[in-house]
mmCIF file of C-alpha atoms in Angstrom:
data_model
loop_
_atom_site.group_PDB
_atom_site.id
_atom_site.type_symbol
_atom_site.label_atom_id
_atom_site.label_comp_id
_atom_site.label_asym_id
_atom_site.label_seq_id
_atom_site.Cartn_x
_atom_site.Cartn_y
_atom_site.Cartn_z
ATOM 1 C CA MET Q 1 76.772 -50.511 -9.218
ATOM 2 C CA THR Q 2 74.487 -50.289 -6.220
ATOM 3 C CA ALA Q 3 74.562 -52.538 -3.192
ATOM 4 C CA SER Q 4 71.153 -53.851 -4.129
ATOM 5 C CA SER Q 5 72.100 -55.065 -7.587
ATOM 6 C CA PRO Q 6 72.052 -58.826 -8.004
ATOM 7 C CA SER Q 7 75.756 -59.073 -8.855
ATOM 8 C CA SER Q 8 76.840 -57.272 -5.676
ATOM 9 C CA ALA Q 9 74.345 -58.795 -3.245
ATOM 10 C CA PRO Q 10 76.046 -61.196 -0.836
ATOM 11 C CA SER Q 11 75.371 -64.879 -1.361
ATOM 12 C CA PRO Q 12 73.006 -66.560 1.108
ATOM 13 C CA ILE Q 13 74.861 -69.854 0.628
ATOM 14 C CA PRO Q 14 77.119 -69.666 3.751
ATOM 15 C CA LEU Q 15 74.136 -69.153 6.026
ATOM 16 C CA ALA Q 16 72.048 -71.725 4.159
ATOM 17 C CA ALA Q 17 74.892 -74.221 4.559
ATOM 18 C CA ALA Q 18 74.930 -73.548 8.319
ATOM 19 C CA VAL Q 19 71.193 -74.256 8.527
ATOM 20 C CA ALA Q 20 71.581 -77.444 6.475
ATOM 21 C CA LEU Q 21 74.445 -78.643 8.694
ATOM 22 C CA SER Q 22 72.328 -77.942 11.770
ATOM 23 C CA PHE Q 23 69.406 -79.921 10.341
ATOM 24 C CA PHE Q 24 71.673 -82.864 9.573
ATOM 25 C CA VAL Q 25 72.895 -82.968 13.174
ATOM 26 C CA TRP Q 26 69.306 -82.630 14.437
ATOM 27 C CA GLY Q 27 68.389 -85.536 12.164
ATOM 28 C CA VAL Q 28 71.034 -87.624 13.910
ATOM 29 C CA LEU Q 29 69.906 -86.541 17.376
ATOM 30 C CA GLY Q 30 66.234 -87.086 16.517
ATOM 31 C CA VAL Q 31 66.606 -90.864 16.319
ATOM 32 C CA LEU Q 32 69.752 -91.279 18.403
ATOM 33 C CA VAL Q 33 68.075 -91.858 21.753
ATOM 34 C CA GLY Q 34 65.819 -94.555 20.341
ATOM 35 C CA SER Q 35 68.912 -96.373 19.075
ATOM 36 C CA ILE Q 36 70.836 -96.160 22.372
ATOM 37 C CA LEU Q 37 67.818 -96.531 24.663
ATOM 38 C CA PRO Q 38 68.747 -100.069 25.813
ATOM 39 C CA GLU Q 39 72.180 -98.834 26.942
ATOM 40 C CA VAL Q 40 70.726 -95.731 28.625
ATOM 41 C CA THR Q 41 68.089 -97.845 30.369
ATOM 42 C CA ALA Q 42 70.686 -100.243 31.725
ATOM 43 C CA ASP Q 43 73.171 -97.552 32.780
ATOM 44 C CA LEU Q 44 70.647 -95.328 34.555
ATOM 45 C CA ALA Q 45 68.492 -98.234 35.804
ATOM 46 C CA LEU Q 46 65.336 -96.901 34.135
ATOM 47 C CA SER Q 47 61.932 -98.511 34.411
ATOM 48 C CA SER Q 48 59.854 -99.000 31.251
ATOM 49 C CA PHE Q 49 57.694 -96.038 32.317
ATOM 50 C CA GLU Q 50 60.743 -93.778 32.691
ATOM 51 C CA ALA Q 51 62.133 -94.916 29.346
ATOM 52 C CA GLY Q 52 58.855 -94.014 27.629
ATOM 53 C CA LEU Q 53 58.668 -90.715 29.487
ATOM 54 C CA ILE Q 54 61.902 -89.597 27.826
ATOM 55 C CA PHE Q 55 60.094 -89.191 24.506
ATOM 56 C CA VAL Q 56 57.124 -87.465 26.120
ATOM 57 C CA VAL Q 57 59.276 -84.733 27.682
ATOM 58 C CA TRP Q 58 61.205 -84.372 24.418
ATOM 59 C CA SER Q 59 57.975 -83.762 22.495
ATOM 60 C CA PHE Q 60 56.683 -81.355 25.135
ATOM 61 C CA GLY Q 61 59.907 -79.367 24.921
ATOM 62 C CA PHE Q 62 59.876 -79.449 21.117
ATOM 63 C CA ALA Q 63 56.333 -78.094 20.835
ATOM 64 C CA THR Q 64 57.002 -75.416 23.469
ATOM 65 C CA GLY Q 65 60.222 -74.320 21.785
ATOM 66 C CA SER Q 66 58.595 -74.070 18.385
ATOM 67 C CA ALA Q 67 55.785 -71.877 19.717
ATOM 68 C CA ALA Q 68 58.252 -69.684 21.642
ATOM 69 C CA ALA Q 69 60.461 -69.174 18.582
ATOM 70 C CA GLU Q 70 57.668 -67.372 16.741
ATOM 71 C CA ARG Q 71 57.790 -64.671 19.440
ATOM 72 C CA LEU Q 72 61.585 -64.694 19.735
ATOM 73 C CA LEU Q 73 61.900 -63.987 16.006
ATOM 74 C CA ARG Q 74 60.129 -60.674 16.605
ATOM 75 C CA LEU Q 75 62.961 -59.669 18.925
ATOM 76 C CA ALA Q 76 66.043 -61.063 17.180
ATOM 77 C CA ALA Q 77 67.212 -61.906 13.665
ATOM 78 C CA ALA Q 78 66.867 -65.569 12.771
ATOM 79 C CA HIS Q 79 70.593 -66.172 12.238
ATOM 80 C CA ARG Q 80 71.447 -64.678 15.644
ATOM 81 C CA LEU Q 81 68.775 -66.788 17.335
ATOM 82 C CA LEU Q 82 70.113 -69.903 15.606
ATOM 83 C CA LEU Q 83 73.658 -69.103 16.746
ATOM 84 C CA VAL Q 84 72.495 -68.864 20.370
ATOM 85 C CA LEU Q 85 70.350 -72.001 20.096
ATOM 86 C CA SER Q 86 73.150 -74.056 18.529
ATOM 87 C CA THR Q 87 75.531 -72.999 21.280
ATOM 88 C CA ALA Q 88 72.990 -73.849 23.987
ATOM 89 C CA THR Q 89 72.247 -77.220 22.359
ATOM 90 C CA GLY Q 90 75.933 -78.063 22.164
ATOM 91 C CA ILE Q 91 76.407 -77.267 25.862
ATOM 92 C CA ALA Q 92 73.326 -79.304 26.863
ATOM 93 C CA ALA Q 93 74.477 -82.304 24.791
ATOM 94 C CA LEU Q 94 77.946 -82.168 26.332
ATOM 95 C CA ALA Q 95 76.370 -81.956 29.794
ATOM 96 C CA GLN Q 96 74.363 -85.075 28.940
ATOM 97 C CA THR Q 97 77.614 -87.046 28.856
ATOM 98 C CA GLN Q 98 77.820 -86.573 32.629
ATOM 99 C CA ALA Q 99 74.128 -87.174 33.488
ATOM 100 C CA PRO Q 100 74.171 -89.263 36.701
ATOM 101 C CA THR Q 101 70.437 -89.944 37.083
ATOM 102 C CA PHE Q 102 67.191 -90.174 35.143
ATOM 103 C CA LEU Q 103 66.053 -86.771 36.463
ATOM 104 C CA VAL Q 104 69.159 -85.025 35.134
ATOM 105 C CA PHE Q 105 69.006 -86.932 31.833
ATOM 106 C CA GLY Q 106 65.301 -86.117 31.438
ATOM 107 C CA ALA Q 107 65.794 -82.422 32.266
ATOM 108 C CA LEU Q 108 68.609 -82.093 29.747
ATOM 109 C CA TYR Q 109 66.641 -84.007 27.120
ATOM 110 C CA THR Q 110 63.679 -81.687 27.687
ATOM 111 C CA ALA Q 111 66.022 -78.733 27.120
ATOM 112 C CA LEU Q 112 67.290 -80.342 23.913
ATOM 113 C CA GLY Q 113 63.698 -80.711 22.714
ATOM 114 C CA LEU Q 114 62.997 -77.080 23.626
ATOM 115 C CA PHE Q 115 66.002 -75.878 21.627
ATOM 116 C CA GLY Q 116 65.130 -78.218 18.742
ATOM 117 C CA GLY Q 117 61.596 -76.883 18.354
ATOM 118 C CA ALA Q 118 62.892 -73.316 18.313
ATOM 119 C CA VAL Q 119 65.583 -74.234 15.770
ATOM 120 C CA PHE Q 120 63.039 -75.781 13.398
ATOM 121 C CA THR Q 121 60.765 -72.741 13.390
ATOM 122 C CA ALA Q 122 63.650 -70.289 13.047
ATOM 123 C CA SER Q 123 65.344 -72.364 10.326
ATOM 124 C CA HIS Q 124 62.211 -72.783 8.213
ATOM 125 C CA THR Q 125 61.514 -69.069 8.495
ATOM 126 C CA LEU Q 126 65.081 -68.155 7.563
ATOM 127 C CA PHE Q 127 65.220 -70.549 4.612
ATOM 128 C CA GLY Q 128 61.936 -69.214 3.298
ATOM 129 C CA THR Q 129 63.402 -65.698 3.473
ATOM 130 C CA LEU Q 130 66.719 -66.609 1.859
ATOM 131 C CA PHE Q 131 65.077 -68.335 -1.123
ATOM 132 C CA PRO Q 132 61.700 -66.631 -1.669
ATOM 133 C CA ALA Q 133 61.533 -67.597 -5.345
ATOM 134 C CA ARG Q 134 62.059 -71.329 -4.649
ATOM 135 C CA ARG Q 135 60.672 -71.888 -1.181
ATOM 136 C CA THR Q 136 59.345 -75.381 -1.823
ATOM 137 C CA SER Q 137 62.693 -76.558 -3.176
ATOM 138 C CA ALA Q 138 64.632 -74.903 -0.343
ATOM 139 C CA LEU Q 139 62.416 -76.359 2.374
ATOM 140 C CA GLY Q 140 62.623 -79.713 0.626
ATOM 141 C CA VAL Q 141 66.418 -79.558 0.956
ATOM 142 C CA LEU Q 142 66.061 -79.164 4.730
ATOM 143 C CA ASP Q 143 63.752 -82.169 4.931
ATOM 144 C CA LEU Q 144 66.129 -84.254 2.826
ATOM 145 C CA VAL Q 145 69.174 -83.284 4.896
ATOM 146 C CA PHE Q 146 67.262 -84.134 8.077
ATOM 147 C CA SER Q 147 66.441 -87.558 6.593
ATOM 148 C CA GLY Q 148 70.149 -88.033 5.918
ATOM 149 C CA GLY Q 149 70.827 -87.489 9.607
ATOM 150 C CA ASN Q 150 68.130 -90.043 10.475
ATOM 151 C CA ILE Q 151 69.913 -92.604 8.304
ATOM 152 C CA VAL Q 152 73.348 -91.870 9.767
ATOM 153 C CA ALA Q 153 72.271 -92.129 13.427
ATOM 154 C CA PRO Q 154 71.888 -95.946 13.555
ATOM 155 C CA LEU Q 155 75.216 -96.330 11.742
ATOM 156 C CA LEU Q 156 76.852 -94.109 14.356
ATOM 157 C CA VAL Q 157 75.425 -96.257 17.129
ATOM 158 C CA VAL Q 158 76.586 -99.467 15.401
ATOM 159 C CA GLY Q 159 80.101 -98.028 15.262
ATOM 160 C CA LEU Q 160 80.041 -97.043 18.928
ATOM 161 C CA VAL Q 161 78.743 -100.445 19.998
ATOM 162 C CA ALA Q 162 81.391 -102.202 17.911
ATOM 163 C CA SER Q 163 84.095 -100.120 19.593
ATOM 164 C CA GLU Q 164 82.534 -100.797 23.008
ATOM 165 C CA ALA Q 165 82.185 -97.049 23.637
ATOM 166 C CA SER Q 166 79.656 -95.726 26.150
ATOM 167 C CA TRP Q 167 76.380 -94.228 24.964
ATOM 168 C CA ARG Q 168 77.663 -90.992 26.512
ATOM 169 C CA VAL Q 169 80.245 -90.681 23.738
ATOM 170 C CA SER Q 170 77.443 -90.179 21.214
ATOM 171 C CA PHE Q 171 76.237 -87.099 23.073
ATOM 172 C CA GLY Q 172 79.807 -85.811 23.212
ATOM 173 C CA LEU Q 173 80.030 -86.069 19.424
ATOM 174 C CA ILE Q 174 76.630 -84.413 19.019
ATOM 175 C CA GLY Q 175 77.612 -81.591 21.381
ATOM 176 C CA ALA Q 176 80.800 -80.919 19.445
ATOM 177 C CA ALA Q 177 78.862 -80.950 16.161
ATOM 178 C CA PHE Q 178 76.400 -78.345 17.424
ATOM 179 C CA LEU Q 179 79.249 -76.076 18.517
ATOM 180 C CA VAL Q 180 80.580 -76.349 14.966
ATOM 181 C CA CYS Q 181 77.100 -75.329 13.773
ATOM 182 C CA ALA Q 182 77.302 -72.270 16.040
ATOM 183 C CA LEU Q 183 80.585 -71.280 14.388
ATOM 184 C CA ALA Q 184 78.972 -71.745 10.975
ATOM 185 C CA PHE Q 185 76.112 -69.419 11.961
ATOM 186 C CA ALA Q 186 78.614 -66.851 13.220
ATOM 187 C CA PHE Q 187 80.467 -67.053 9.889
ATOM 188 C CA GLY Q 188 77.266 -66.780 7.848
ATOM 189 C CA GLY Q 189 75.880 -63.949 9.967
ATOM 190 C CA ARG Q 190 77.735 -61.195 8.140
ATOM 191 C CA ALA Q 191 76.381 -62.342 4.804
ATOM 192 C CA ALA Q 192 72.894 -62.588 6.309
ATOM 193 C CA ALA Q 193 73.025 -59.045 7.668
ATOM 194 C CA ALA Q 194 74.213 -57.679 4.341
ATOM 195 C CA GLU Q 195 71.614 -59.735 2.494
ATOM 196 C CA SER Q 196 68.876 -58.345 4.735
ATOM 197 C CA ALA Q 197 70.045 -54.799 4.086
ATOM 198 C CA ALA Q 198 70.049 -55.395 0.346
ATOM 199 C CA SER Q 199 66.608 -57.015 0.485
ATOM 200 C CA ASP Q 200 65.206 -54.083 2.466
ATOM 201 C CA ALA Q 201 66.493 -51.685 -0.170
ATOM 202 C CA ASP Q 202 65.065 -53.748 -3.034
ATOM 203 C CA ALA Q 203 61.741 -54.353 -1.299
ATOM 204 C CA GLN Q 204 60.618 -50.805 -1.885
ATOM 205 C CA ASP Q 205 60.419 -51.448 -5.641
ATOM 206 C CA THR Q 206 59.631 -55.140 -5.899
ATOM 207 C CA PRO Q 207 56.184 -56.294 -7.045
ATOM 208 C CA GLY Q 208 55.761 -58.348 -3.856
ATOM 209 C CA ALA Q 209 56.384 -55.428 -1.496
ATOM 210 C CA GLU Q 210 52.800 -54.167 -1.598
ATOM 211 C CA ALA Q 211 51.419 -57.663 -1.002
ATOM 212 C CA THR Q 212 53.733 -58.184 1.982
ATOM 213 C CA LYS Q 213 52.718 -54.879 3.559
ATOM 214 C CA ALA Q 214 49.051 -55.679 2.967
ATOM 215 C CA ALA Q 215 49.483 -59.097 4.570
ATOM 216 C CA ALA Q 216 51.091 -57.543 7.632
ATOM 217 C CA ALA Q 217 48.201 -55.125 8.007
ATOM 218 C CA LYS Q 218 45.519 -57.828 7.911
ATOM 219 C CA PRO Q 219 44.536 -59.977 10.880
ATOM 220 C CA ALA Q 220 45.589 -63.619 10.774
ATOM 221 C CA ASP Q 221 43.217 -65.833 8.821
ATOM 222 C CA LYS Q 222 42.056 -68.280 11.486
ATOM 223 C CA ALA Q 223 40.448 -70.617 8.969
ATOM 224 C CA LEU Q 224 43.746 -70.915 7.091
ATOM 225 C CA LEU Q 225 45.703 -71.607 10.261
ATOM 226 C CA ALA Q 226 43.122 -74.151 11.456
ATOM 227 C CA ALA Q 227 43.291 -76.044 8.145
ATOM 228 C CA LEU Q 228 47.101 -75.941 8.197
ATOM 229 C CA ALA Q 229 47.129 -77.208 11.787
ATOM 230 C CA ALA Q 230 44.731 -80.059 10.941
ATOM 231 C CA GLY Q 231 46.810 -81.153 7.965
ATOM 232 C CA ALA Q 232 50.052 -81.045 9.951
ATOM 233 C CA PHE Q 233 48.434 -82.906 12.857
ATOM 234 C CA GLY Q 234 47.374 -85.702 10.523
ATOM 235 C CA LEU Q 235 50.812 -85.760 8.903
ATOM 236 C CA GLY Q 236 52.600 -86.094 12.241
ATOM 237 C CA ALA Q 237 50.189 -88.773 13.402
ATOM 238 C CA THR Q 238 50.617 -90.732 10.165
ATOM 239 C CA GLU Q 239 54.418 -90.673 10.272
ATOM 240 C CA TRP Q 240 54.732 -91.541 13.970
ATOM 241 C CA ALA Q 241 52.149 -94.316 13.862
ATOM 242 C CA GLN Q 242 53.973 -95.835 10.912
ATOM 243 C CA HIS Q 243 57.468 -95.529 12.379
ATOM 244 C CA VAL Q 244 56.508 -96.706 15.866
ATOM 245 C CA TRP Q 245 53.887 -99.393 15.225
ATOM 246 C CA PHE Q 246 54.184 -100.746 11.687
ATOM 247 C CA VAL Q 247 56.848 -103.387 12.414
ATOM 248 C CA THR Q 248 54.809 -104.691 15.357
ATOM 249 C CA PHE Q 249 51.692 -104.755 13.148
ATOM 250 C CA ALA Q 250 53.485 -106.610 10.358
ATOM 251 C CA LEU Q 251 54.929 -109.193 12.764
ATOM 252 C CA GLU Q 252 51.507 -109.839 14.264
ATOM 253 C CA ALA Q 253 50.115 -110.213 10.743
ATOM 254 C CA GLY Q 254 52.591 -113.013 10.065
ATOM 255 C CA ALA Q 255 55.600 -111.333 8.454
ATOM 256 C CA ASP Q 256 59.070 -112.374 9.559
ATOM 257 C CA ASP Q 257 61.304 -109.871 11.341
ATOM 258 C CA ALA Q 258 63.568 -109.046 8.402
ATOM 259 C CA PHE Q 259 60.686 -108.525 5.974
ATOM 260 C CA ALA Q 260 58.770 -106.286 8.416
ATOM 261 C CA ARG Q 261 61.777 -103.981 8.751
ATOM 262 C CA ILE Q 262 62.406 -103.953 5.009
ATOM 263 C CA ALA Q 263 58.765 -102.986 4.475
ATOM 264 C CA LEU Q 264 59.177 -100.059 6.868
ATOM 265 C CA SER Q 265 62.303 -99.031 4.962
ATOM 266 C CA THR Q 266 60.286 -98.761 1.750
ATOM 267 C CA PHE Q 267 58.073 -96.212 3.527
ATOM 268 C CA THR Q 268 61.178 -94.185 4.385
ATOM 269 C CA ALA Q 269 62.474 -94.580 0.834
ATOM 270 C CA GLY Q 270 59.188 -93.212 -0.506
ATOM 271 C CA MET Q 271 59.452 -90.177 1.783
ATOM 272 C CA VAL Q 272 63.013 -89.478 0.647
ATOM 273 C CA ALA Q 273 61.998 -89.822 -3.015
ATOM 274 C CA ALA Q 274 59.130 -87.354 -2.504
ATOM 275 C CA ARG Q 275 61.496 -84.847 -0.891
ATOM 276 C CA ILE Q 276 63.916 -85.146 -3.803
ATOM 277 C CA ALA Q 277 60.980 -84.507 -6.144
ATOM 278 C CA ALA Q 278 60.054 -81.404 -4.132
ATOM 279 C CA ILE Q 279 63.588 -80.075 -4.585
ATOM 280 C CA ALA Q 280 63.602 -80.802 -8.323
ATOM 281 C CA LEU Q 281 60.082 -79.590 -9.142
ATOM 282 C CA GLY Q 282 59.877 -76.681 -6.695
ATOM 283 C CA ASP Q 283 56.619 -74.772 -6.793
ATOM 284 C CA ARG Q 284 55.212 -77.097 -9.458
ATOM 285 C CA MET Q 285 54.682 -79.553 -6.597
ATOM 286 C CA ARG Q 286 51.975 -77.188 -5.293
ATOM 287 C CA SER Q 287 49.651 -77.570 -8.259
ATOM 288 C CA ALA Q 288 46.190 -78.896 -7.424
ATOM 289 C CA ILE Q 289 46.698 -81.987 -9.581
ATOM 290 C CA VAL Q 290 50.000 -82.919 -7.924
ATOM 291 C CA VAL Q 291 48.822 -82.235 -4.366
ATOM 292 C CA ARG Q 292 45.576 -84.155 -4.804
ATOM 293 C CA GLY Q 293 47.484 -86.970 -6.467
ATOM 294 C CA LEU Q 294 49.886 -87.214 -3.511
ATOM 295 C CA LEU Q 295 47.075 -87.137 -0.965
ATOM 296 C CA ALA Q 296 45.170 -89.795 -2.905
ATOM 297 C CA LEU Q 297 48.358 -91.886 -3.084
ATOM 298 C CA ALA Q 298 48.759 -91.649 0.705
ATOM 299 C CA LEU Q 299 45.173 -92.723 1.321
ATOM 300 C CA ALA Q 300 45.390 -95.583 -1.170
ATOM 301 C CA GLY Q 301 48.794 -96.684 0.118
ATOM 302 C CA HIS Q 302 47.666 -96.885 3.734
ATOM 303 C CA ALA Q 303 44.433 -98.664 2.828
ATOM 304 C CA ALA Q 304 46.336 -101.173 0.688
ATOM 305 C CA MET Q 305 48.881 -101.705 3.469
ATOM 306 C CA LEU Q 306 46.099 -102.781 5.838
ATOM 307 C CA THR Q 307 44.741 -105.321 3.366
ATOM 308 C CA ALA Q 308 47.907 -106.434 1.556
ATOM 309 C CA PRO Q 309 48.628 -110.170 1.938
ATOM 310 C CA GLY Q 310 52.332 -109.464 2.336
ATOM 311 C CA GLY Q 311 55.224 -109.798 -0.069
ATOM 312 C CA VAL Q 312 55.559 -107.279 -2.902
ATOM 313 C CA PRO Q 313 52.050 -105.764 -2.424
ATOM 314 C CA LEU Q 314 52.960 -104.715 1.137
ATOM 315 C CA LEU Q 315 56.231 -103.190 -0.027
ATOM 316 C CA VAL Q 316 54.456 -101.262 -2.784
ATOM 317 C CA ALA Q 317 51.751 -100.050 -0.383
ATOM 318 C CA ASN Q 318 54.335 -98.696 2.057
ATOM 319 C CA LEU Q 319 56.264 -97.056 -0.763
ATOM 320 C CA ALA Q 320 53.064 -95.363 -1.965
ATOM 321 C CA LEU Q 321 52.311 -94.065 1.537
ATOM 322 C CA GLY Q 322 55.843 -92.660 1.855
ATOM 323 C CA LEU Q 323 55.596 -90.986 -1.551
ATOM 324 C CA GLY Q 324 52.240 -89.487 -0.578
ATOM 325 C CA VAL Q 325 53.341 -87.901 2.708
ATOM 326 C CA GLY Q 326 57.057 -87.225 2.171
ATOM 327 C CA ALA Q 327 56.775 -83.780 0.570
ATOM 328 C CA MET Q 328 53.779 -82.437 2.494
ATOM 329 C CA LEU Q 329 55.823 -80.299 4.916
ATOM 330 C CA PRO Q 330 57.877 -78.338 2.338
ATOM 331 C CA VAL Q 331 54.931 -78.030 -0.045
ATOM 332 C CA PHE Q 332 52.457 -76.638 2.456
ATOM 333 C CA LEU Q 333 54.887 -74.619 4.549
ATOM 334 C CA GLY Q 334 56.141 -72.965 1.365
ATOM 335 C CA LEU Q 335 52.565 -72.319 0.273
ATOM 336 C CA ALA Q 336 51.713 -70.878 3.691
ATOM 337 C CA MET Q 337 54.719 -68.530 3.580
ATOM 338 C CA ASP Q 338 53.741 -67.307 0.124
ATOM 339 C CA THR Q 339 50.093 -66.886 1.108
ATOM 340 C CA ASP Q 340 50.891 -64.881 4.251
ATOM 341 C CA PRO Q 341 54.550 -63.716 4.069
ATOM 342 C CA ALA Q 342 54.268 -61.536 7.157
ATOM 343 C CA ARG Q 343 53.477 -64.595 9.286
ATOM 344 C CA ALA Q 344 56.019 -67.091 7.990
ATOM 345 C CA ALA Q 345 57.270 -67.863 11.500
ATOM 346 C CA ALA Q 346 53.731 -68.367 12.789
ATOM 347 C CA SER Q 347 52.978 -70.799 9.953
ATOM 348 C CA SER Q 348 56.108 -72.788 10.731
ATOM 349 C CA ALA Q 349 55.287 -72.861 14.456
ATOM 350 C CA VAL Q 350 51.714 -74.005 13.784
ATOM 351 C CA MET Q 351 52.914 -76.855 11.578
ATOM 352 C CA ILE Q 352 55.678 -78.039 13.915
ATOM 353 C CA VAL Q 353 53.536 -77.900 17.058
ATOM 354 C CA SER Q 354 50.692 -79.707 15.279
ATOM 355 C CA LEU Q 355 53.088 -82.321 13.872
ATOM 356 C CA THR Q 356 54.491 -82.980 17.325
ATOM 357 C CA ILE Q 357 51.099 -83.236 19.015
ATOM 358 C CA GLY Q 358 49.769 -85.467 16.238
ATOM 359 C CA GLY Q 359 52.756 -87.787 16.482
ATOM 360 C CA GLN Q 360 52.553 -88.169 20.237
ATOM 361 C CA LEU Q 361 48.786 -88.650 20.246
ATOM 362 C CA ALA Q 362 48.964 -91.266 17.501
ATOM 363 C CA SER Q 363 51.672 -93.238 19.284
ATOM 364 C CA PHE Q 364 49.752 -93.113 22.560
ATOM 365 C CA THR Q 365 46.356 -93.930 20.997
ATOM 366 C CA VAL Q 366 47.551 -96.919 18.995
ATOM 367 C CA GLY Q 367 49.500 -98.184 21.992
ATOM 368 C CA THR Q 368 46.530 -97.853 24.333
ATOM 369 C CA LEU Q 369 44.148 -99.575 21.935
ATOM 370 C CA ALA Q 370 46.698 -102.314 21.303
ATOM 371 C CA GLU Q 371 46.839 -102.953 25.043
ATOM 372 C CA PHE Q 372 43.125 -103.810 25.074
ATOM 373 C CA PHE Q 373 42.364 -105.115 21.582
ATOM 374 C CA GLY Q 374 45.698 -106.074 20.064
ATOM 375 C CA VAL Q 375 47.775 -104.231 17.472
ATOM 376 C CA LEU Q 376 45.944 -105.829 14.517
ATOM 377 C CA VAL Q 377 42.808 -103.975 15.630
ATOM 378 C CA ALA Q 378 44.569 -100.833 16.843
ATOM 379 C CA PHE Q 379 46.872 -100.057 13.923
ATOM 380 C CA PRO Q 380 44.119 -99.522 11.294
ATOM 381 C CA VAL Q 381 42.972 -96.548 13.399
ATOM 382 C CA ALA Q 382 45.983 -94.733 11.939
ATOM 383 C CA PHE Q 383 44.117 -94.539 8.628
ATOM 384 C CA GLY Q 384 42.027 -91.831 10.284
ATOM 385 C CA ALA Q 385 45.187 -89.740 10.641
ATOM 386 C CA VAL Q 386 45.813 -90.011 6.879
ATOM 387 C CA ALA Q 387 42.231 -88.877 6.246
ATOM 388 C CA ILE Q 388 42.635 -85.897 8.602
ATOM 389 C CA MET Q 389 45.871 -84.943 6.833
ATOM 390 C CA ALA Q 390 44.240 -85.128 3.405
ATOM 391 C CA ALA Q 391 41.164 -83.123 4.472
ATOM 392 C CA GLY Q 392 43.192 -80.468 6.296
ATOM 393 C CA PHE Q 393 45.716 -79.883 3.537
ATOM 394 C CA GLU Q 394 43.060 -79.892 0.806
ATOM 395 C CA ALA Q 395 41.042 -77.319 2.780
ATOM 396 C CA PHE Q 396 44.164 -75.186 3.227
ATOM 397 C CA ARG Q 397 45.002 -75.369 -0.486
ATOM 398 C CA ILE Q 398 41.502 -74.206 -1.433
ATOM 399 C CA LEU Q 399 41.454 -71.393 1.146
ATOM 400 C CA ALA Q 400 44.952 -70.243 0.136
ATOM 401 C CA ALA Q 401 43.947 -70.126 -3.534
ATOM 402 C CA ARG Q 402 40.905 -68.010 -2.680
ATOM 403 C CA ARG Q 403 42.972 -65.656 -0.531
ATOM 404 C CA SER Q 404 45.555 -65.213 -3.282
ATOM 405 C CA ALA Q 405 42.814 -64.494 -5.810
ATOM 406 C CA ASP Q 406 41.239 -61.909 -3.481
ATOM 407 C CA ALA Q 407 44.633 -60.275 -2.879
ATOM 408 C CA SER Q 408 45.273 -60.070 -6.626
ATOM 409 C CA ARG Q 409 41.902 -58.406 -7.235
ATOM 410 C CA THR Q 410 42.549 -55.938 -4.416
ATOM 411 C CA THR Q 411 45.979 -55.036 -5.827
ATOM 412 C CA VAL Q 412 44.581 -54.550 -9.336
ATOM 413 C CA THR Q 413 41.757 -52.351 -8.000
ATOM 414 C CA ALA Q 414 44.186 -50.231 -5.949
ATOM 415 C CA ARG Q 415 46.486 -49.692 -8.923
ATOM 416 C CA GLY Q 416 43.539 -48.876 -11.158
#
């Protein structure tokens, strides 16, 4: 039995588990600072401007790290890069427990964002490589695990507040968790190296080998990347505008506090449900009918949310919006990796950078308009982000289908 036979090939599960654990911890960290911001503000005597700046520097670091990771992956294997990044993140989080001033806190938080952006690009690329036959499902798992971390973060903060622990303890726990992730990547590294060796041996005879080599030889399709960037920009803007401004919008529209937060939770529930569907259905989620249905659901959900009188219609509208956008990242990143396998890391970087920029711009734009015209006038502007997402992703789907058809004709001609 050869090393490349399926029964002897090492399992990718240990390394995949390390990536999933890392994403869970990043999911916790992603919303942690928002939950402990009042305590941080009081302890470090922050102004409102400085408190808001924390999220700006985080986003700047995240986008920069994601773009840098695409180049770093040309120099080092993904699992080795993730080991280094997890170690660095753990050290930075532990250092945050001793931050004496806003400048130190902000610098460390920028570093955390930088490492986070690089981790996301490297992790998406690695997962797409580990599970090439079920990329959409695999990437959907990462999204779902990240959502789990988002849900746990507020519970962690509630526990810390109840025990009267300092906000610094949360960063100590996060730092320790990331060091555990580093150990998990070290453990999974051997399997990854063996898996890569086996894949290289098999690749010479697999049907996809010729397509991968051809993709590497062709220049990047700028139209494809532009459409992918536009879709991801709209997706990030939609999610951030909803998470940051919906409760304020609902309160101004007359909803009570509890109902406004429940309505936002239905949006999150819709996103989680869509990600579970992406895991279960896999590549069937990429069909034109399903994708167009999801995009139409997002558009209809957001439009209905702006006109809903409240009550059940508002809950249903938010659920529809969450269902429409929840699976867009795994669906289109998986499609991008299949369309251009040689540039999987670049596709991930483009999506993450665009998501981050879209989210920050949406939050800033709605906030600025609300300052002058009120949130009831400003929030509907977010519908434009949904439209940009729908147009960008639909354009990408069409262009990807044409490219795949052209590649198939070229392969058939060459073999003939």
